[in-house]
PDB file of C-alpha atoms in Angstrom:
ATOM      1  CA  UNK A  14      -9.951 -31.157  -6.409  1.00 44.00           C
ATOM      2  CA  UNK A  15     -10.134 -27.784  -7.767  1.00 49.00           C
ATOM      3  CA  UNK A  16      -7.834 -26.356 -10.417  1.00 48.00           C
ATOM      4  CA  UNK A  17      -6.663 -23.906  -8.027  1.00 50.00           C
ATOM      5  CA  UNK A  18      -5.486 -26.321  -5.472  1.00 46.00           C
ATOM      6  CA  UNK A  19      -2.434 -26.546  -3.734  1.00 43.00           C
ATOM      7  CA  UNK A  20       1.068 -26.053  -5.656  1.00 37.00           C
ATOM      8  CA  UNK A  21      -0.787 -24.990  -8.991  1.00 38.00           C
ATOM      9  CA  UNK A  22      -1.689 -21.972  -7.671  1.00 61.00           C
ATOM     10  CA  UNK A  23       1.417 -20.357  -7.639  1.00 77.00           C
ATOM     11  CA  UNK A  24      -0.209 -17.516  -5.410  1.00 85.00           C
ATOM     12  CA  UNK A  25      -1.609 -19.307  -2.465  1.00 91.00           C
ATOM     13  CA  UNK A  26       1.393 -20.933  -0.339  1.00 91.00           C
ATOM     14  CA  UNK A  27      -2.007 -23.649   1.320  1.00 91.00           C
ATOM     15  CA  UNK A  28      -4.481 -25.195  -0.024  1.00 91.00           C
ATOM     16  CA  UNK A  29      -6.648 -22.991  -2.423  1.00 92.00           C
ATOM     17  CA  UNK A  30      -9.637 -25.155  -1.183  1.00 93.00           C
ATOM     18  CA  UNK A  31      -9.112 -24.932   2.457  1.00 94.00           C
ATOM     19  CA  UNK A  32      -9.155 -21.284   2.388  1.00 95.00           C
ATOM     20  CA  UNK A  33     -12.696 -18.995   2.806  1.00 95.00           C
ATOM     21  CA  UNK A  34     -13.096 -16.353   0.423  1.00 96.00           C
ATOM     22  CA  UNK A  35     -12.021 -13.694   3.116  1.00 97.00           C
ATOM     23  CA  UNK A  36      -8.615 -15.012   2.695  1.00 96.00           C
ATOM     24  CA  UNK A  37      -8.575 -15.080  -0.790  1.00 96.00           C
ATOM     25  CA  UNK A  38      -9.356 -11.761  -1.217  1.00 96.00           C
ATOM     26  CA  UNK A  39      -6.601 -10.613   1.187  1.00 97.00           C
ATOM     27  CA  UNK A  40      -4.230 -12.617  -0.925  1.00 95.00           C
ATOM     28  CA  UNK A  41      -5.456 -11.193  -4.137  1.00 96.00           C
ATOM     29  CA  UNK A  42      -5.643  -7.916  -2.822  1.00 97.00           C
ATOM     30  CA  UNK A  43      -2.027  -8.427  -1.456  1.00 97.00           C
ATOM     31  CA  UNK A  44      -0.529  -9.848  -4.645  1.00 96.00           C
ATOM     32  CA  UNK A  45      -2.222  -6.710  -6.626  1.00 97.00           C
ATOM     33  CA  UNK A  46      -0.248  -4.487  -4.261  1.00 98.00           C
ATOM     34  CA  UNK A  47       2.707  -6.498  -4.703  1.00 97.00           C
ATOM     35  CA  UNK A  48       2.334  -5.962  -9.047  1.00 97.00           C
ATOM     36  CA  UNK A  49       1.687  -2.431  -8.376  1.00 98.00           C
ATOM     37  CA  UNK A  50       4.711  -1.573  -6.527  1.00 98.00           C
ATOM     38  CA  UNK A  51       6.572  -3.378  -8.948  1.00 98.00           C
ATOM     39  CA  UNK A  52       5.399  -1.983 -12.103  1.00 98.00           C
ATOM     40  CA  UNK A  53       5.891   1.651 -10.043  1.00 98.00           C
ATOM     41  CA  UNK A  54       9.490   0.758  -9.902  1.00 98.00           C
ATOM     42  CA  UNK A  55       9.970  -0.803 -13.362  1.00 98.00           C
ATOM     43  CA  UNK A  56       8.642   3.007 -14.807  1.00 98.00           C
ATOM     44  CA  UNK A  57      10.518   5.208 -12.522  1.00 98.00           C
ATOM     45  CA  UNK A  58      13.762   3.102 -14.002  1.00 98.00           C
ATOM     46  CA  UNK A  59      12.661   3.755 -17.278  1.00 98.00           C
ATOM     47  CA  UNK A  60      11.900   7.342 -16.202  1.00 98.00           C
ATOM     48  CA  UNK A  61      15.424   7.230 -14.673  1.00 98.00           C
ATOM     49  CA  UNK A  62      16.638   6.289 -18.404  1.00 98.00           C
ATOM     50  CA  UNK A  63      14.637   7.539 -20.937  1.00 98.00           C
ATOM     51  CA  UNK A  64      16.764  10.463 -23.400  1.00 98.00           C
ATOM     52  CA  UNK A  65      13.629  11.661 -25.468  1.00 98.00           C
ATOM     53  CA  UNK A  66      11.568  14.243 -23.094  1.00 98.00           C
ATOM     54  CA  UNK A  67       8.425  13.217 -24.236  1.00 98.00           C
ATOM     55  CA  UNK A  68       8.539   9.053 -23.644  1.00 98.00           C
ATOM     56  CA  UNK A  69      10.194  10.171 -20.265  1.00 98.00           C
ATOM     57  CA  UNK A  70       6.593  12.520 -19.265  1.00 98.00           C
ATOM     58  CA  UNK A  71       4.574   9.354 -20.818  1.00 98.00           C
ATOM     59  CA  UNK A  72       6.065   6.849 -18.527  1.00 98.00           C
ATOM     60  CA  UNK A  73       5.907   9.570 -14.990  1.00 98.00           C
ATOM     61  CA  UNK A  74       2.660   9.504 -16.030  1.00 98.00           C
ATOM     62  CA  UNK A  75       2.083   5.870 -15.875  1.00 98.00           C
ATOM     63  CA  UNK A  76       4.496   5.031 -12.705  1.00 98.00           C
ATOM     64  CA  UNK A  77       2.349   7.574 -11.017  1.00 98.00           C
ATOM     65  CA  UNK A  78      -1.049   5.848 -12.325  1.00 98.00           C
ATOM     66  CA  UNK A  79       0.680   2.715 -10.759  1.00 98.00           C
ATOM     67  CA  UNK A  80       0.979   4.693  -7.181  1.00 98.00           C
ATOM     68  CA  UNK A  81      -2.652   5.708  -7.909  1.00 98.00           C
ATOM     69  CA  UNK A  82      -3.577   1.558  -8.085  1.00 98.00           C
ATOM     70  CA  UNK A  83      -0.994   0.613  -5.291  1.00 98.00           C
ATOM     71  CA  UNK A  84      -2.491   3.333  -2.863  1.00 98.00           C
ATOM     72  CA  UNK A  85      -6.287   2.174  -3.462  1.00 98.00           C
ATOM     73  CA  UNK A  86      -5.324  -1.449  -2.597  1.00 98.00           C
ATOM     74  CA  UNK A  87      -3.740   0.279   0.196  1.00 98.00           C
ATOM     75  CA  UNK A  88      -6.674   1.605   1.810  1.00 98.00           C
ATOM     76  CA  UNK A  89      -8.570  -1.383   0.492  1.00 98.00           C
ATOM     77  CA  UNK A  90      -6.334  -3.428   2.784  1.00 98.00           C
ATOM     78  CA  UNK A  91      -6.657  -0.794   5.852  1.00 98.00           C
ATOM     79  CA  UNK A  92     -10.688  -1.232   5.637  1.00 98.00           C
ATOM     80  CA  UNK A  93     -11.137  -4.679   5.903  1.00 98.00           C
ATOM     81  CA  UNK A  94      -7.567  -6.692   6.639  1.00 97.00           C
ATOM     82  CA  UNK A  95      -6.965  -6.887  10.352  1.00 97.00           C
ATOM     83  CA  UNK A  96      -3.833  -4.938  11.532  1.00 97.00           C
ATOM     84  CA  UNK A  97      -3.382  -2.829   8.968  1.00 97.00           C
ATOM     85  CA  UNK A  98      -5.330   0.611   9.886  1.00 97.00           C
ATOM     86  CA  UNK A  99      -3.314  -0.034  13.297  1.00 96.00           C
ATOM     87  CA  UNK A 100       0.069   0.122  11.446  1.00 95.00           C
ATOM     88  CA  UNK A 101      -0.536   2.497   9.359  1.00 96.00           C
ATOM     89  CA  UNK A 102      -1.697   5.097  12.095  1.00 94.00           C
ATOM     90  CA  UNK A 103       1.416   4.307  13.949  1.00 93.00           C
ATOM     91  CA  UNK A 104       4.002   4.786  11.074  1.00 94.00           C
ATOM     92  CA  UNK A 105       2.308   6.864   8.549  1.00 95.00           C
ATOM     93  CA  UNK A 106       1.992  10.641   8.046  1.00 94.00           C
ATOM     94  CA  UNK A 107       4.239  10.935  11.687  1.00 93.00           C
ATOM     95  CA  UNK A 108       7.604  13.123  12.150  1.00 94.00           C
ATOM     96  CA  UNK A 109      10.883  11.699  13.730  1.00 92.00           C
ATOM     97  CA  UNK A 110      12.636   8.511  12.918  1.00 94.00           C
ATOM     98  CA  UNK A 111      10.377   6.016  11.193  1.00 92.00           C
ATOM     99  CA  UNK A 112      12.044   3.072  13.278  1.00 92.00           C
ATOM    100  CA  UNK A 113      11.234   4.863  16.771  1.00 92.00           C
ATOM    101  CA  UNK A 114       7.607   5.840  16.083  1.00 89.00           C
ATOM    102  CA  UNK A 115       6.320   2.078  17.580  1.00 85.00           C
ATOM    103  CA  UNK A 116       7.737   3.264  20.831  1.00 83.00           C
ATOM    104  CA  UNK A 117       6.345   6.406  20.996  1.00 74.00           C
ATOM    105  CA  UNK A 118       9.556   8.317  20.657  1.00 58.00           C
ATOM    106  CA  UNK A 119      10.799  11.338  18.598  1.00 49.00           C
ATOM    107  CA  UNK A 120       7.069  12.379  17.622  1.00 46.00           C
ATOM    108  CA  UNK A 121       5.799   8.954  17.337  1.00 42.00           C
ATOM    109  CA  UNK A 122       1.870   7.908  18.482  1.00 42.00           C
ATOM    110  CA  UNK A 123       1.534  10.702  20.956  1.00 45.00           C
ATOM    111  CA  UNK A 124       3.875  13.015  19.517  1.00 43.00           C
ATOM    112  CA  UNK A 125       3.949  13.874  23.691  1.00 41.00           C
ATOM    113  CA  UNK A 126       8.187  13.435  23.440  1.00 40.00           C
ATOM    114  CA  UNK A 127       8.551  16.199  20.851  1.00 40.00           C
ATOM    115  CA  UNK A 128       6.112  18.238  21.900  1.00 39.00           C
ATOM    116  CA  UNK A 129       4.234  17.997  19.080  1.00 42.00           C
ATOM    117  CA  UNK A 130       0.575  17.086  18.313  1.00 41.00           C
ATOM    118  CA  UNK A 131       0.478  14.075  16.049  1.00 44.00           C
ATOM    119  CA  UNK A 132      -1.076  14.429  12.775  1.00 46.00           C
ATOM    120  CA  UNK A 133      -4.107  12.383  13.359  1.00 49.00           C
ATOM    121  CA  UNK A 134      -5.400  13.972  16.917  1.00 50.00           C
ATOM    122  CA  UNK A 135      -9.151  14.590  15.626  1.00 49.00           C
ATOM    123  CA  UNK A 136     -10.145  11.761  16.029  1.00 55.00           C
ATOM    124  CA  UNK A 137     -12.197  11.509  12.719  1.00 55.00           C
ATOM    125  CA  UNK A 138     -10.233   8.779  11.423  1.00 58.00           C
ATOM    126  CA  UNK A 139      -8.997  11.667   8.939  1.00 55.00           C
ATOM    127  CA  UNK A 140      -5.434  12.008   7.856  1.00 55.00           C
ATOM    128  CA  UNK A 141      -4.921  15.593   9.020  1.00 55.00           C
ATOM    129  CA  UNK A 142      -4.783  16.935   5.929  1.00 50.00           C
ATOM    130  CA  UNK A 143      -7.744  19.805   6.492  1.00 52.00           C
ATOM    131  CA  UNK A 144      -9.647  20.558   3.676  1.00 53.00           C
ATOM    132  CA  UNK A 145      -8.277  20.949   0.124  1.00 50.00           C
ATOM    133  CA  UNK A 146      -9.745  23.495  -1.522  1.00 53.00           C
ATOM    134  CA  UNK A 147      -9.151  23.931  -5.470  1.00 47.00           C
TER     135      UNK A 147
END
């Protein structure tokens, strides 16, 4: 039995051993998103608290390092965990009411009921951005 079986791994809610690599990589990639978020929250309290001007710029700096990680493991996620490239072109970078887009209302996927395009028309999997020019 592996070290990394069952309740000792306090990551994996199954069996360590019964799982293929695939799904341990989801799970670490998961829990990594999880730690970023968190440490993104723990700075922007700090942030929130700090009285000298320069520890306050130090630790922006590092919660937005922490978005920086989050965001990678993100897209990480999108390229190679099932469902999550659908989700996120439903909900993300859209206009209206978050908790309508699913249905296609207020600018949701078609962006058809506001009479709006939606931001990801092109169809080049791109985020509708254009080009960013320095």
């Amino acid at each position: 039995m592996s070290k990394y079986s069952g309740e000792n791994m306090g990551d994996y809610h199954e069996s360590y051993d019964a799982l293929d690599e695939q799904t341990r990589n989801f799970t670490r990639a998961l829990n990594s998103f999880k730690e970023e978020i968190e440490a993104v929250d723990w700075y922007n309290q700090r942030v929130a608290l700090a009285t000298d001007p320069e520890l306050k710029e130090i630790m922006a700096h590092n919660r937005d390092e922490e978005m920086e990680h989050a965001i990678m493991t993100l897209e990480w996620l999108r390229r190679n965990m099932p469902g999550w490239d659908e989700e996120m072109r439903t909900y993300l970078f859209k206009q209206g009411n978050i908790a309508h887009l699913e249905d296609g209302e207020e600018g949701g996927e078609s962006g058809e009921e506001s009479g709006k395009e939606s931001s990801n028309d092109s169809g080049d999997g791109s985020l509708g951005l254009g080009k960013m020019n320095k």
